[in-house]
One Martini backbone bead per residue (centre of mass of N, CA, C, O) as a GRO file, in nm:
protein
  392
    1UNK     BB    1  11.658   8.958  12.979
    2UNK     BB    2  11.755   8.665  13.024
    3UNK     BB    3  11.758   8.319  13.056
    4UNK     BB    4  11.578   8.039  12.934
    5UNK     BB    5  11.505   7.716  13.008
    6UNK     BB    6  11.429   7.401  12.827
    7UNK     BB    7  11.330   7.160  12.661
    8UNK     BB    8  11.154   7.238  12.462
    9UNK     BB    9  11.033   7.389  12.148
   10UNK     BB   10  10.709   7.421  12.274
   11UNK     BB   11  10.773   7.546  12.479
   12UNK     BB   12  10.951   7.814  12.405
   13UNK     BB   13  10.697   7.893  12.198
   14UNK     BB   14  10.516   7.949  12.429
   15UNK     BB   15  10.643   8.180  12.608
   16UNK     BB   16  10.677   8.380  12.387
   17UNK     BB   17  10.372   8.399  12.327
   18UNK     BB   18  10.365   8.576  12.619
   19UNK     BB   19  10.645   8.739  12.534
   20UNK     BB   20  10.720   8.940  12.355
   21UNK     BB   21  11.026   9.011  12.455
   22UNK     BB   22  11.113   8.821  12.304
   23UNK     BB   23  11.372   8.694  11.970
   24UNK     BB   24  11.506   8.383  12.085
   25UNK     BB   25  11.584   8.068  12.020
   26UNK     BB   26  11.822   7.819  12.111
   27UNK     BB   27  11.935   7.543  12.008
   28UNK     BB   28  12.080   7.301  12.240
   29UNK     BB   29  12.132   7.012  12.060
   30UNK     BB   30  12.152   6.660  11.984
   31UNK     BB   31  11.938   6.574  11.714
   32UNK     BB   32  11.641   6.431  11.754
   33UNK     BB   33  11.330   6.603  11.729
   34UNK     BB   34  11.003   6.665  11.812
   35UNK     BB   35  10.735   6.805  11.614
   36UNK     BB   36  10.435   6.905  11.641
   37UNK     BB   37  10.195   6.945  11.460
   38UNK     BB   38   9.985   7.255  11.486
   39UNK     BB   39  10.127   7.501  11.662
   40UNK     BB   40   9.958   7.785  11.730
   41UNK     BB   41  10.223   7.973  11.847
   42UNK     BB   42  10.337   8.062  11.572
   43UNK     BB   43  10.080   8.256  11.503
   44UNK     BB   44  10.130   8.420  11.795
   45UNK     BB   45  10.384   8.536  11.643
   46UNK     BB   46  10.375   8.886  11.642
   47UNK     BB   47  10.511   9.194  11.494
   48UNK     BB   48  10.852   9.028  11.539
   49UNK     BB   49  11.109   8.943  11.577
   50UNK     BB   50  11.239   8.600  11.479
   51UNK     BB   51  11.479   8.352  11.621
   52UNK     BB   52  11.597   8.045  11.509
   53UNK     BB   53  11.922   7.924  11.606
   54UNK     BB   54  12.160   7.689  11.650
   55UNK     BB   55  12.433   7.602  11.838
   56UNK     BB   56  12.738   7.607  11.820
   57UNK     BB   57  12.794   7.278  11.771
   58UNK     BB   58  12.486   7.151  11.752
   59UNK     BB   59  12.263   6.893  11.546
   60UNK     BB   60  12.008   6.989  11.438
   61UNK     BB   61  11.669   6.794  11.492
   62UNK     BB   62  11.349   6.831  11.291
   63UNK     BB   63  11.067   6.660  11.365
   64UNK     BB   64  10.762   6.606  11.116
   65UNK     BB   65  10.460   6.378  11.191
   66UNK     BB   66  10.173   6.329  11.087
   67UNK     BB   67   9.879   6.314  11.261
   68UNK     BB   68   9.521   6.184  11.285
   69UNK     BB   69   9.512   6.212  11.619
   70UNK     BB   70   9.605   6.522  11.598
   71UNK     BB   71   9.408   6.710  11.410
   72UNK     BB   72   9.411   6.767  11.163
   73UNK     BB   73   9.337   7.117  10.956
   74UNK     BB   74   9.273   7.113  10.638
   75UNK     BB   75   9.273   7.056  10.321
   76UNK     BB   76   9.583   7.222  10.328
   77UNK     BB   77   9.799   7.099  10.608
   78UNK     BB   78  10.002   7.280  10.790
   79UNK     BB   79  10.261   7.243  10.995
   80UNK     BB   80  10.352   7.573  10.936
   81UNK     BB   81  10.215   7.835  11.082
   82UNK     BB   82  10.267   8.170  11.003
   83UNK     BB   83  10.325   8.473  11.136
   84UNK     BB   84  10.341   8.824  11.107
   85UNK     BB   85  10.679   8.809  11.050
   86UNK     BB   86  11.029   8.821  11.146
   87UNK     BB   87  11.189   8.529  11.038
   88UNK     BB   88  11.482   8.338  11.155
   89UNK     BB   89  11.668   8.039  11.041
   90UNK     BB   90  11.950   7.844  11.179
   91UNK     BB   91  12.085   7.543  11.166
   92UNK     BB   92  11.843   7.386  11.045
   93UNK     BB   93  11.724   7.039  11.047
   94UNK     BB   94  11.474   6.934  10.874
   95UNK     BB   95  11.176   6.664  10.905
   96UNK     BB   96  10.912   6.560  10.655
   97UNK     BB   97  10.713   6.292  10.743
   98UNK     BB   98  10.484   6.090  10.521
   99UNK     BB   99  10.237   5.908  10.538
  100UNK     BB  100  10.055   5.660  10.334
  101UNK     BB  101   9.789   5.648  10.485
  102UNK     BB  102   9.720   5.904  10.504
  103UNK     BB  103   9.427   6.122  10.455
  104UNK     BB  104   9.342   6.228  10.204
  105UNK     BB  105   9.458   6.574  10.022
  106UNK     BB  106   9.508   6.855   9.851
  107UNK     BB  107   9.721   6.883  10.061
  108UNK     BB  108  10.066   6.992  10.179
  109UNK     BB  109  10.265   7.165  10.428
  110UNK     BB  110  10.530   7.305  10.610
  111UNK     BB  111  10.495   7.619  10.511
  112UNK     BB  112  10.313   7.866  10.612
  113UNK     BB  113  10.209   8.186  10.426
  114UNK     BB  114  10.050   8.541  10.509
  115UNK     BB  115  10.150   8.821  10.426
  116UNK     BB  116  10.332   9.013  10.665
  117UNK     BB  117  10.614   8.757  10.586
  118UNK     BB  118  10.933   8.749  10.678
  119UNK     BB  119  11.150   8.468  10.574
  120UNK     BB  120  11.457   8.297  10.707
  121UNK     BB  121  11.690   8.056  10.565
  122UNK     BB  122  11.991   7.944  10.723
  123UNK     BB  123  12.202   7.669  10.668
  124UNK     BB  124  11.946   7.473  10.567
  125UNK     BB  125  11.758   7.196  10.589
  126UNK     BB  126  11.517   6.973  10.361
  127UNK     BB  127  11.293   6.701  10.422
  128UNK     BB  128  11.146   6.446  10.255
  129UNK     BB  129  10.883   6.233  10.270
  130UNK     BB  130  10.733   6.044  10.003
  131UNK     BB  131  10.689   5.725  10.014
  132UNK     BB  132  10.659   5.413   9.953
  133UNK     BB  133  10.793   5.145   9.957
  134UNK     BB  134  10.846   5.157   9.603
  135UNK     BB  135  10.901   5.491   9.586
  136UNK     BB  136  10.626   5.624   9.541
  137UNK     BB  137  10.457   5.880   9.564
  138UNK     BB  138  10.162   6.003   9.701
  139UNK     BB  139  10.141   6.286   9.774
  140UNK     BB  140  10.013   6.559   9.664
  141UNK     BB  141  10.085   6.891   9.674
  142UNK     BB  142  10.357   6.899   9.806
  143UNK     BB  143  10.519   7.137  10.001
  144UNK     BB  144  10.769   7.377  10.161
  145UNK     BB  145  10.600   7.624  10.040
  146UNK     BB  146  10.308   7.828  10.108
  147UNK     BB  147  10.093   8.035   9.970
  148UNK     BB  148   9.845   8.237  10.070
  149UNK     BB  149   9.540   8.398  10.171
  150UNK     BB  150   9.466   8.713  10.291
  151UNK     BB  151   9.291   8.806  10.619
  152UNK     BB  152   9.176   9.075  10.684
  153UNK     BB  153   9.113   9.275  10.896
  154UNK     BB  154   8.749   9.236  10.961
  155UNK     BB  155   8.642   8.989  10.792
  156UNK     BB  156   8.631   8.791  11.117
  157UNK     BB  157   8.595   8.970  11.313
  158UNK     BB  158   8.579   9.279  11.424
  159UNK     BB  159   8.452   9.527  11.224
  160UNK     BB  160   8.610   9.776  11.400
  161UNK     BB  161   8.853   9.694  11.268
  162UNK     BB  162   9.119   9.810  11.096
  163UNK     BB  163   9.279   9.769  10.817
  164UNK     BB  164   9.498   9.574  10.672
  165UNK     BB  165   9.851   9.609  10.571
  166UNK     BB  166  10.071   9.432  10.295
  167UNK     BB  167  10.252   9.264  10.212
  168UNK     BB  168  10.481   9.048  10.061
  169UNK     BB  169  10.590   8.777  10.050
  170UNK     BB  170  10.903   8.659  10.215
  171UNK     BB  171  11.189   8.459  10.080
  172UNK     BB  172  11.492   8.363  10.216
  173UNK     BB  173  11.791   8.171  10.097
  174UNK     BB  174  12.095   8.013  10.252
  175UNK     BB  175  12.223   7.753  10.203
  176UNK     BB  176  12.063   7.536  10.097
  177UNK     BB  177  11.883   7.199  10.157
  178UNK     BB  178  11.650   7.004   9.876
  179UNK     BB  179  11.483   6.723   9.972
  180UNK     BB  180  11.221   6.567   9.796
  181UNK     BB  181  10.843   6.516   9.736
  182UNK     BB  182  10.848   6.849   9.670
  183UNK     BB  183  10.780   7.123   9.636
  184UNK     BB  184  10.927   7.450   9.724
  185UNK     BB  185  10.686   7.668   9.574
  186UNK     BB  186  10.362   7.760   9.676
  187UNK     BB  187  10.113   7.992   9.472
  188UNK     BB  188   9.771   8.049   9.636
  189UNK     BB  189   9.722   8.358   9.549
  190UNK     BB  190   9.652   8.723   9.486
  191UNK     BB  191   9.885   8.792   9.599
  192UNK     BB  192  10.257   8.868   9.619
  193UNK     BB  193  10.577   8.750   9.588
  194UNK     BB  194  10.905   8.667   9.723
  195UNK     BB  195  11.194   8.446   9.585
  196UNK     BB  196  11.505   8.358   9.740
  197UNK     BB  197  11.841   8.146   9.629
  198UNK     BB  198  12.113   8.131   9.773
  199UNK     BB  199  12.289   7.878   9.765
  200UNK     BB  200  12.237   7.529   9.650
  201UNK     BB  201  11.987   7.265   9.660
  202UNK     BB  202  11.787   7.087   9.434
  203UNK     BB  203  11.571   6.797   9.511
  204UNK     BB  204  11.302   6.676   9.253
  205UNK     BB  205  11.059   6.502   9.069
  206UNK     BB  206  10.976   6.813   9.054
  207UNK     BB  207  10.916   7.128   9.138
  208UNK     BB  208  10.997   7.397   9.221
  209UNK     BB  209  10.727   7.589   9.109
  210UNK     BB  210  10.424   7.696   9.184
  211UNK     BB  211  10.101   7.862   9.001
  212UNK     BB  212   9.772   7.932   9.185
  213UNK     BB  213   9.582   8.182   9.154
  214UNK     BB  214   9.384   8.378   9.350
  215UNK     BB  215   9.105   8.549   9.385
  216UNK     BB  216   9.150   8.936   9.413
  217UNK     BB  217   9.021   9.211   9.587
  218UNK     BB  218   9.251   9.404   9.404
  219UNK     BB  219   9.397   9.354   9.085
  220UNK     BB  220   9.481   9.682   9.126
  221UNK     BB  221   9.759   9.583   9.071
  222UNK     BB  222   9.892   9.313   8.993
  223UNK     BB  223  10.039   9.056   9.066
  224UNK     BB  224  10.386   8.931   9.178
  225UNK     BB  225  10.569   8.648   9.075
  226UNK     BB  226  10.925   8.602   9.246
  227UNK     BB  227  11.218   8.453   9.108
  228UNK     BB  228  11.548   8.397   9.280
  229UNK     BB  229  11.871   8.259   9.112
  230UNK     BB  230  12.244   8.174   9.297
  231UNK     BB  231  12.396   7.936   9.283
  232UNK     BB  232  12.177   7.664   9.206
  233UNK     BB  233  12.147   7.367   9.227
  234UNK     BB  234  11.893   7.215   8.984
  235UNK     BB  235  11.665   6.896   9.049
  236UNK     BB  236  11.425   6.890   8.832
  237UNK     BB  237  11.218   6.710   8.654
  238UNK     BB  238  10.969   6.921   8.542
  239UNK     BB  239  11.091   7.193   8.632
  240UNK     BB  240  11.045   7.530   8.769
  241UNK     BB  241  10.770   7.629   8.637
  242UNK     BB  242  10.419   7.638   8.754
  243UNK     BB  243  10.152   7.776   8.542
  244UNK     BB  244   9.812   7.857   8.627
  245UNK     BB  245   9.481   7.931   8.477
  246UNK     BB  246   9.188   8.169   8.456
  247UNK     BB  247   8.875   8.283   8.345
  248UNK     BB  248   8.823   8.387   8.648
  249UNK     BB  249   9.107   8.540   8.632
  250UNK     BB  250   9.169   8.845   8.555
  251UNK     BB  251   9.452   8.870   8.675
  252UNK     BB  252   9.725   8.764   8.631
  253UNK     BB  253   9.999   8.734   8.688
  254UNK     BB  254  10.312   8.836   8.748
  255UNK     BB  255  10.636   8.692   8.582
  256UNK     BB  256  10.935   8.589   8.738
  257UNK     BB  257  11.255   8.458   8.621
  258UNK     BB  258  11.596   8.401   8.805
  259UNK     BB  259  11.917   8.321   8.672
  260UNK     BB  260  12.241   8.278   8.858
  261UNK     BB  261  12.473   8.051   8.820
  262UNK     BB  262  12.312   7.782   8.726
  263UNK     BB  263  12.189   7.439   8.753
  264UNK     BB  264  11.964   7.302   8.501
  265UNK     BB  265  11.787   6.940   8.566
  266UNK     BB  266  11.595   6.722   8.379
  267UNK     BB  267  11.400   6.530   8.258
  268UNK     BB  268  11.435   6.330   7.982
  269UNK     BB  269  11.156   6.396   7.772
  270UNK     BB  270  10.857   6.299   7.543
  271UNK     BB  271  10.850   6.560   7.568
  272UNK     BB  272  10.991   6.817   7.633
  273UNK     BB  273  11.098   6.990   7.913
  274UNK     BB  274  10.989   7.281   8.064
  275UNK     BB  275  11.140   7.529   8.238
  276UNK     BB  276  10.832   7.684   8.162
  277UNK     BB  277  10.536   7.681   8.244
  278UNK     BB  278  10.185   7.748   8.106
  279UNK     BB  279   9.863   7.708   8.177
  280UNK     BB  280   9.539   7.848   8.112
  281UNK     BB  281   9.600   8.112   7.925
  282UNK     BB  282   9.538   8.347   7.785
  283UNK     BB  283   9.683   8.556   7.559
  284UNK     BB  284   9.524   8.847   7.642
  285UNK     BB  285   9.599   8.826   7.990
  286UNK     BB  286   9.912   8.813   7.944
  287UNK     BB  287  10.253   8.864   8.015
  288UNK     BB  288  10.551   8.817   7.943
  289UNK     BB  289  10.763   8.672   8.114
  290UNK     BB  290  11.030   8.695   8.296
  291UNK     BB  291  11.351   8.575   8.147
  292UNK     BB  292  11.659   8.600   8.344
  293UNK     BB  293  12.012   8.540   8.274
  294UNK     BB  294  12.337   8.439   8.408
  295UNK     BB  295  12.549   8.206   8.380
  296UNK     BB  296  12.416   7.921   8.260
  297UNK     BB  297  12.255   7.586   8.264
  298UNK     BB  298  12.155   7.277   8.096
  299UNK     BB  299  11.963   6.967   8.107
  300UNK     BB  300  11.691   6.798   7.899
  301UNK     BB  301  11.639   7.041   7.762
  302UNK     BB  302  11.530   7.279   7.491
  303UNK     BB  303  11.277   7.418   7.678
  304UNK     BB  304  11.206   7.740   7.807
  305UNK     BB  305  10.886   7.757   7.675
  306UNK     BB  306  10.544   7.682   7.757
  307UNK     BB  307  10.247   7.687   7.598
  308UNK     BB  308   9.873   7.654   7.742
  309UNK     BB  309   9.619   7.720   7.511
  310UNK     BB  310   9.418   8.014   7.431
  311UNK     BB  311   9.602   8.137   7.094
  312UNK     BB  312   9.737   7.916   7.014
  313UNK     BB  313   9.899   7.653   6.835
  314UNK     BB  314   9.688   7.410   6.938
  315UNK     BB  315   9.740   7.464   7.218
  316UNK     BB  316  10.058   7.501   7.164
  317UNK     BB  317  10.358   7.651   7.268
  318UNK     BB  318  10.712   7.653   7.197
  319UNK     BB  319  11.053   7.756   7.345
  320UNK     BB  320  11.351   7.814   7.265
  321UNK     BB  321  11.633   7.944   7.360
  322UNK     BB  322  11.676   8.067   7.060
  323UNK     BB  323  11.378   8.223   7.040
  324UNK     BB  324  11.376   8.415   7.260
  325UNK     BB  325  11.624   8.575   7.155
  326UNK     BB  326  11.483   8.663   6.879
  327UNK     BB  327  11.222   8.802   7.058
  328UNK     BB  328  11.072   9.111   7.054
  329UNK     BB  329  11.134   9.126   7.331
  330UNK     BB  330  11.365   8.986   7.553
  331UNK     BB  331  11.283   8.749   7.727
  332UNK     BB  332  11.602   8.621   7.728
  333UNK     BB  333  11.891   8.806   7.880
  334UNK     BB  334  12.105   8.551   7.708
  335UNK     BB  335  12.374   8.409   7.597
  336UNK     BB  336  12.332   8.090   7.532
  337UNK     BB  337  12.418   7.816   7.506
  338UNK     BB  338  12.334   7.462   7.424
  339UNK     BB  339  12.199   7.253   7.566
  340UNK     BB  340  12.270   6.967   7.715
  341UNK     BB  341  12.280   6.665   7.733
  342UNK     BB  342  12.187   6.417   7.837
  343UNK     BB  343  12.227   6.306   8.160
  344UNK     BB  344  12.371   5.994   8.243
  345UNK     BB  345  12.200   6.051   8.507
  346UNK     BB  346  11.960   6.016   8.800
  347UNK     BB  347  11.813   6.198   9.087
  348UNK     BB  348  11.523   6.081   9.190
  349UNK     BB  349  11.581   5.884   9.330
  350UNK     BB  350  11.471   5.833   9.650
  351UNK     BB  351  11.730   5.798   9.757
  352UNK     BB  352  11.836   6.102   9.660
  353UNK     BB  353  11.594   6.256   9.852
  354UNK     BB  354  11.852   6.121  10.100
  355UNK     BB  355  12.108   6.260  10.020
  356UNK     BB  356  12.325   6.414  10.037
  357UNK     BB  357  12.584   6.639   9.926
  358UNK     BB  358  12.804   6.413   9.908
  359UNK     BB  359  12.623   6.180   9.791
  360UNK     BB  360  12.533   6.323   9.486
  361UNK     BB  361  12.860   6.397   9.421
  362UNK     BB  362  13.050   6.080   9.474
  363UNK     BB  363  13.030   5.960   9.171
  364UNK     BB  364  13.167   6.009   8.853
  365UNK     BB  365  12.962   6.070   8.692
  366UNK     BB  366  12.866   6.307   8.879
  367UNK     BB  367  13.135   6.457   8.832
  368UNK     BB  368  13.117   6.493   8.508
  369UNK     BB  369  12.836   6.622   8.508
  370UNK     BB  370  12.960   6.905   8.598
  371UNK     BB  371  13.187   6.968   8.463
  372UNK     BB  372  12.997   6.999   8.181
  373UNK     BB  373  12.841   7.241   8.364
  374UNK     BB  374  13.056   7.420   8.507
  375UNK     BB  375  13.043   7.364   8.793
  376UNK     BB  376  13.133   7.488   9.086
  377UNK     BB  377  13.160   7.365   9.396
  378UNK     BB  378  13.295   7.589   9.590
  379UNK     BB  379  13.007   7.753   9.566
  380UNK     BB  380  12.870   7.527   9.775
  381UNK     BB  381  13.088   7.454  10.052
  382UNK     BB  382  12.860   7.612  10.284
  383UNK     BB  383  12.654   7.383  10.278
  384UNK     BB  384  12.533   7.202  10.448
  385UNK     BB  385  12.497   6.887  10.615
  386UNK     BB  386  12.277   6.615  10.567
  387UNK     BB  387  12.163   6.406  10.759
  388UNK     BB  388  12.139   6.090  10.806
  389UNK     BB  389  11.894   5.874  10.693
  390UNK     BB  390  11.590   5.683  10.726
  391UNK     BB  391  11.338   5.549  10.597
  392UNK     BB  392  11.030   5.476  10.801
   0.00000   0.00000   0.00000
């Protein structure tokens, strides 16, 4: 098949699904496209690889505002439900502006994944806009991956229709930028996930990761929540990872968080904040988490893991990550020097979290805090930088 143009990326992911042969997409545009939410399109694109990359010289900006005259639907309405599919994306700049006055909903996801989906973005920035004229954060709950729970082919549709087997969500991160008033990725299933991001920034005045495992249909053996960070410079305010659950959950996941060559920066508060926090799981129900890691730096606080629940001292006890490498068998394998005192510098303001990656790293105290922190920039200067944009 030859090469067919279009206007815009809604024709041509309308094409695509009706095309099974398509399997690329090419964006050749400069500047910001709108790009309607709950595009059906996307769902429909099942069981094939589909590669969406910019055009090279292009400045690719897919721009995503939720309207409620748009019919949005779902108590947590992802703006992009993925079908399942490999799918990989490449040099596109990402931009979802959350207005404050939309209407209250439990949660909001830039990308849904369930099931058999594997996505890949490479060299790609993801912005995010939640924030009042003050400054301050609005809607609750927005992720920019969330997983959801997979609705097995035959209990929604034709009962004589087969069991679909599933494998679990992968998402792989390569070089990007993420900034904004968002969760990195939001695990609210029952099935396991595997979460993977060599090189980038993350910057956000929330968490890297939650995990909220809803109630598993087969909880044996039980799901494994797995997340993979190397060489990325990790801005998060609340720490790495929130892990809750109950005892409705008989199976809690595996967790486990991996990191290479990061540095993670935490807001200090007192008490201080956990790199690691698990939060209602009874004592008797869940395994130590793997935390394993190499050659990493931390500031702002020198807690490494906090239980809080039943079984536990007071319904709550913290781990300092010297407490961990002493504890048999070692949660944490590494030997870590001392975490750094609180860093001179807050990066978590608004205005932050639509900074470049050059405006990020530009003034001198921030340039300061890398130093100390042993972070060489080289190691992600090919990370894209995000256009300039202003708050809407």
């Amino acid at each position: 098949m030859g090469q067919v143009g279009f206007a815009t990326l809604e024709e041509a992911l309308r094409y695509a699904a009706e095309h099974p042969s398509v399997r690329q997409i090419v964006l050749a545009w400069d500047g910001v496209q709108t790009l309607r939410a709950q595009l059906s399109e996307w769902s429909l694109l099942r069981e094939r690889p589909m590669s969406l990359r910019a055009a090279q010289g292009h400045q690719v900006v897919l721009a995503i505002t939720p309207d409620e005259n748009g019919g949005l639907h779902g108590l947590e309405p992802p703006m992009i439900a993925l079908g399942p599919a490999r799918w990989t994306f490449e040099g596109i700049h990402w931009v979802w502006n959350l207005d404050p006055t939309l209407q209250a909903r439990q949660g909001w996801s830039l990308f849904e994944l369930a099931g058999s989906i594997e996505a890949t973005f490479r060299d790609c920035t993801f912005t995010i806009s939640n924030v009042d004229e003050q400054g301050f954060a609005v809607h609750p709950n927005v992720a920019v991956f969330r997983v959801v729970p997979n609705q097995p082919v035959g209990m929604t549709g034709d009962s004589s229709e087969p069991h679909e087997t599933n494998t679990a969500p992968q998402i792989w991160l390569e070089r990007c930028l993420v900034r904004g008033e968002a969760t990195l990725v939001c695990h609210q299933s029952g099935d396991s996930m595997l979460f993977s991001w060599r090189q980038g920034i993350l910057v956000t005045p929330g968490r890297a990761a939650m995990v909220r495992p809803a109630p598993s249909l087969d909880p044996s053996p039980p799901p494994r929540v797995e997340l993979h960070f190397e060489d990325v410079l990790l801005f998060a305010a609340r720490g790495l990872m929130l892990a809750e659950s109950s005892p409705l959950e008989a199976t809690p996941p595996e967790l486990a968080l991996h990191l290479t060559h990061c540095v993670t920066v935490v807001e200090p508060s007192d008490p201080p904040v956990a790199v690691v926090d698990l939060r209602g799981i009874e004592a008797e129900q869940w395994r130590p988490p793997e935390l394993t890691g190499r050659r990493n730096r931390y500031a702002g606080t020198d807690v490494a893991l906090r239980v809080q629940g039943e079984g536990f001292e007071g319904g709550r006890r913290p781990y300092t990550f010297e407490e961990l490498r002493m504890k048999p068998p070692s949660w944490y394998g590494e030997e870590l020097p001392q975490p750094l005192p609180r860093n001179p510098w807050s990066p978590w303001s608004p205005a932050a979290s639509l900074a470049t990656k050059r405006g990020l790293v530009g003034e001198p105290e921030q340039q300061r805090t890398l130093q100390m922190l042993q972070f060489e920039p080289e190691l992600w200067k090919w990370i894209p930088e995000a256009p300039e944009l202003e708050r809407p």
